[in-house]
Amino acid sequence: IEQAGKTFSGVVEKYSKMMQINPSSISNVIMYQFIDEWYGTRYQLGGMGKRGIDCSALVQKLYSYVYGMNVLRTSLLQFRSSEFVSNIANLKEGDLVFFRIHGGPVSHVGIYLHNNYFVHASSSRGVMISKLTDAYWTKVYVGGGRLKN
């Protein structure tokens, strides 16, 4: 897989292994290239760049880069502007996943990938991939959201 003179088969291989899926399941290579470029970026509340980013800014940047969409700035506004997906089994790649960690209706957001994995800016470990079905995430999960173009 090549784009702009760069081979992305390594990116596909890396993330398909991480999510325990067949590499052919990954069709949105641009999204995984974006994730790879940001992976490990430290968390910073209100941050919007490579020196530090928060969860909702990561969603904004990914949606702008991958889908050409402008998305509202906070996790709560992102939640309110998306179509609710209550069942985890109905989530599709690119859907948002919302969590209630610090009170309020929603205080954290990530982007669903495959096989119950999602990418997000974690306050403890920065931009990373986590599993929705892990005990912690199950406990704080609010639901999914689908943004419309």
CSV table of C-alpha atoms in Angstrom, one decimal:
chain,number,residue,atom,x,y,z
A,1,ILE,CA,0.0,0.0,0.0
A,2,GLU,CA,1.6,3.2,-1.1
A,3,GLN,CA,0.7,6.9,-0.9
A,4,ALA,CA,2.8,9.9,-1.5
A,5,GLY,CA,5.9,7.7,-2.0
A,6,LYS,CA,5.5,6.2,1.5
A,7,THR,CA,4.7,2.5,2.2
A,8,PHE,CA,2.1,1.9,4.8
A,9,SER,CA,2.1,-1.9,5.0
A,10,GLY,CA,4.2,-1.6,8.2
A,11,VAL,CA,1.5,0.6,9.8
A,12,VAL,CA,-1.2,-1.9,8.7
A,13,GLU,CA,0.8,-4.8,10.1
A,14,LYS,CA,1.6,-3.1,13.4
A,15,TYR,CA,-2.0,-2.1,14.2
A,16,SER,CA,-3.6,-5.3,12.9
A,17,LYS,CA,-1.3,-7.2,15.3
A,18,MET,CA,-2.2,-4.8,18.1
A,19,MET,CA,-5.9,-5.3,17.6
A,20,GLN,CA,-5.7,-9.0,16.8
A,21,ILE,CA,-7.3,-8.7,13.4
A,22,ASN,CA,-6.5,-9.7,9.8
A,23,PRO,CA,-4.4,-7.0,8.1
A,24,SER,CA,-7.0,-7.0,5.2
A,25,SER,CA,-9.6,-5.8,7.7
A,26,ILE,CA,-7.8,-2.4,7.7
A,27,SER,CA,-9.1,-0.4,4.8
A,28,ASN,CA,-8.7,3.1,6.2
A,29,VAL,CA,-4.9,3.2,6.0
A,30,ILE,CA,-4.9,7.0,6.3
A,31,MET,CA,-6.5,6.8,9.7
A,32,TYR,CA,-3.9,4.4,11.0
A,33,GLN,CA,-1.1,6.5,9.5
A,34,PHE,CA,-2.5,9.5,11.5
A,35,ILE,CA,-2.7,7.3,14.7
A,36,ASP,CA,0.9,6.2,14.1
A,37,GLU,CA,2.1,9.8,13.8
A,38,TRP,CA,0.4,10.8,17.1
A,39,TYR,CA,0.9,7.6,19.0
A,40,GLY,CA,2.6,8.3,22.4
A,41,THR,CA,2.0,12.1,22.2
A,42,ARG,CA,1.6,13.1,25.9
A,43,TYR,CA,-1.8,14.2,27.3
A,44,GLN,CA,-2.3,17.8,28.1
A,45,LEU,CA,-5.7,19.2,29.1
A,46,GLY,CA,-6.6,21.8,26.5
A,47,GLY,CA,-3.6,20.7,24.4
A,48,MET,CA,-3.9,20.7,20.6
A,49,GLY,CA,-0.5,19.8,19.3
A,50,LYS,CA,2.4,17.4,19.3
A,51,ARG,CA,3.7,18.7,22.6
A,52,GLY,CA,0.4,17.7,24.3
A,53,ILE,CA,-3.1,16.9,23.3
A,54,ASP,CA,-6.4,16.1,25.0
A,55,CYS,CA,-9.0,13.5,24.0
A,56,SER,CA,-11.4,15.8,22.2
A,57,ALA,CA,-8.6,17.6,20.3
A,58,LEU,CA,-7.4,14.3,19.1
A,59,VAL,CA,-10.9,13.5,17.8
A,60,GLN,CA,-11.0,16.9,16.1
A,61,LYS,CA,-7.6,16.5,14.4
A,62,LEU,CA,-8.3,12.9,13.3
A,63,TYR,CA,-11.7,13.8,11.8
A,64,SER,CA,-10.3,16.8,10.0
A,65,TYR,CA,-7.3,14.8,8.6
A,66,VAL,CA,-9.0,11.6,7.8
A,67,TYR,CA,-12.6,12.6,6.9
A,68,GLY,CA,-12.3,16.3,6.2
A,69,MET,CA,-14.9,17.1,8.8
A,70,ASN,CA,-15.0,19.9,11.4
A,71,VAL,CA,-15.9,18.5,14.8
A,72,LEU,CA,-16.9,20.5,17.9
A,73,ARG,CA,-14.1,21.0,20.5
A,74,THR,CA,-15.2,19.2,23.7
A,75,SER,CA,-16.2,15.6,24.4
A,76,LEU,CA,-19.6,16.7,25.6
A,77,LEU,CA,-20.3,18.7,22.5
A,78,GLN,CA,-19.1,15.8,20.4
A,79,PHE,CA,-21.4,13.5,22.3
A,80,ARG,CA,-24.4,15.9,21.8
A,81,SER,CA,-23.7,16.3,18.0
A,82,SER,CA,-23.5,12.6,17.2
A,83,GLU,CA,-26.1,9.9,16.7
A,84,PHE,CA,-26.1,7.6,19.7
A,85,VAL,CA,-25.1,4.0,19.2
A,86,SER,CA,-26.1,2.1,22.4
A,87,ASN,CA,-24.8,-1.4,21.5
A,88,ILE,CA,-21.0,-2.0,21.3
A,89,ALA,CA,-21.7,-4.7,18.6
A,90,ASN,CA,-23.1,-1.9,16.3
A,91,LEU,CA,-20.0,0.3,16.5
A,92,LYS,CA,-18.1,0.9,13.2
A,93,GLU,CA,-14.6,2.1,12.6
A,94,GLY,CA,-14.4,5.8,13.1
A,95,ASP,CA,-17.4,6.0,15.5
A,96,LEU,CA,-16.8,7.9,18.7
A,97,VAL,CA,-16.8,6.2,22.1
A,98,PHE,CA,-17.8,8.2,25.2
A,99,PHE,CA,-16.9,7.7,28.8
A,100,ARG,CA,-17.9,9.3,32.1
A,101,ILE,CA,-14.8,9.4,34.2
A,102,HIS,CA,-14.9,12.8,36.0
A,103,GLY,CA,-18.6,13.3,36.5
A,104,GLY,CA,-21.0,15.1,34.1
A,105,PRO,CA,-22.7,13.2,31.3
A,106,VAL,CA,-19.4,12.7,29.4
A,107,SER,CA,-15.8,13.5,30.2
A,108,HIS,CA,-13.7,11.4,27.8
A,109,VAL,CA,-13.9,10.5,24.1
A,110,GLY,CA,-12.0,8.1,21.8
A,111,ILE,CA,-12.4,6.7,18.3
A,112,TYR,CA,-13.5,3.2,17.7
A,113,LEU,CA,-11.2,1.1,15.5
A,114,HIS,CA,-11.9,-2.7,15.3
A,115,ASN,CA,-12.4,-5.7,17.6
A,116,ASN,CA,-13.4,-3.5,20.6
A,117,TYR,CA,-10.2,-1.4,20.4
A,118,PHE,CA,-10.2,2.4,20.3
A,119,VAL,CA,-7.7,5.1,20.1
A,120,HIS,CA,-7.7,8.0,22.6
A,121,ALA,CA,-5.6,10.5,24.5
A,122,SER,CA,-5.2,9.0,27.9
A,123,SER,CA,-4.4,11.3,30.8
A,124,SER,CA,-1.8,8.8,32.1
A,125,ARG,CA,-0.2,7.5,28.9
A,126,GLY,CA,-1.0,9.9,26.2
A,127,VAL,CA,-2.2,8.8,22.7
A,128,MET,CA,-2.7,5.1,22.9
A,129,ILE,CA,-5.0,2.2,21.9
A,130,SER,CA,-7.2,0.6,24.6
A,131,LYS,CA,-9.8,-2.2,24.7
A,132,LEU,CA,-13.4,-1.2,25.3
A,133,THR,CA,-14.1,-4.5,27.0
A,134,ASP,CA,-11.4,-4.1,29.7
A,135,ALA,CA,-13.0,-3.8,33.2
A,136,TYR,CA,-12.1,-0.1,33.7
A,137,TRP,CA,-13.5,1.0,30.3
A,138,THR,CA,-16.6,-1.1,30.7
A,139,LYS,CA,-17.3,0.5,34.0
A,140,VAL,CA,-17.1,4.1,32.7
A,141,TYR,CA,-18.5,3.5,29.1
A,142,VAL,CA,-21.5,5.7,28.2
A,143,GLY,CA,-22.0,4.7,24.6
A,144,GLY,CA,-21.0,5.3,21.0
A,145,GLY,CA,-21.7,8.1,18.7
A,146,ARG,CA,-21.7,8.4,14.9
A,147,LEU,CA,-21.0,11.8,13.3
A,148,LYS,CA,-22.7,12.6,10.0
A,149,ASN,CA,-20.8,14.2,7.1
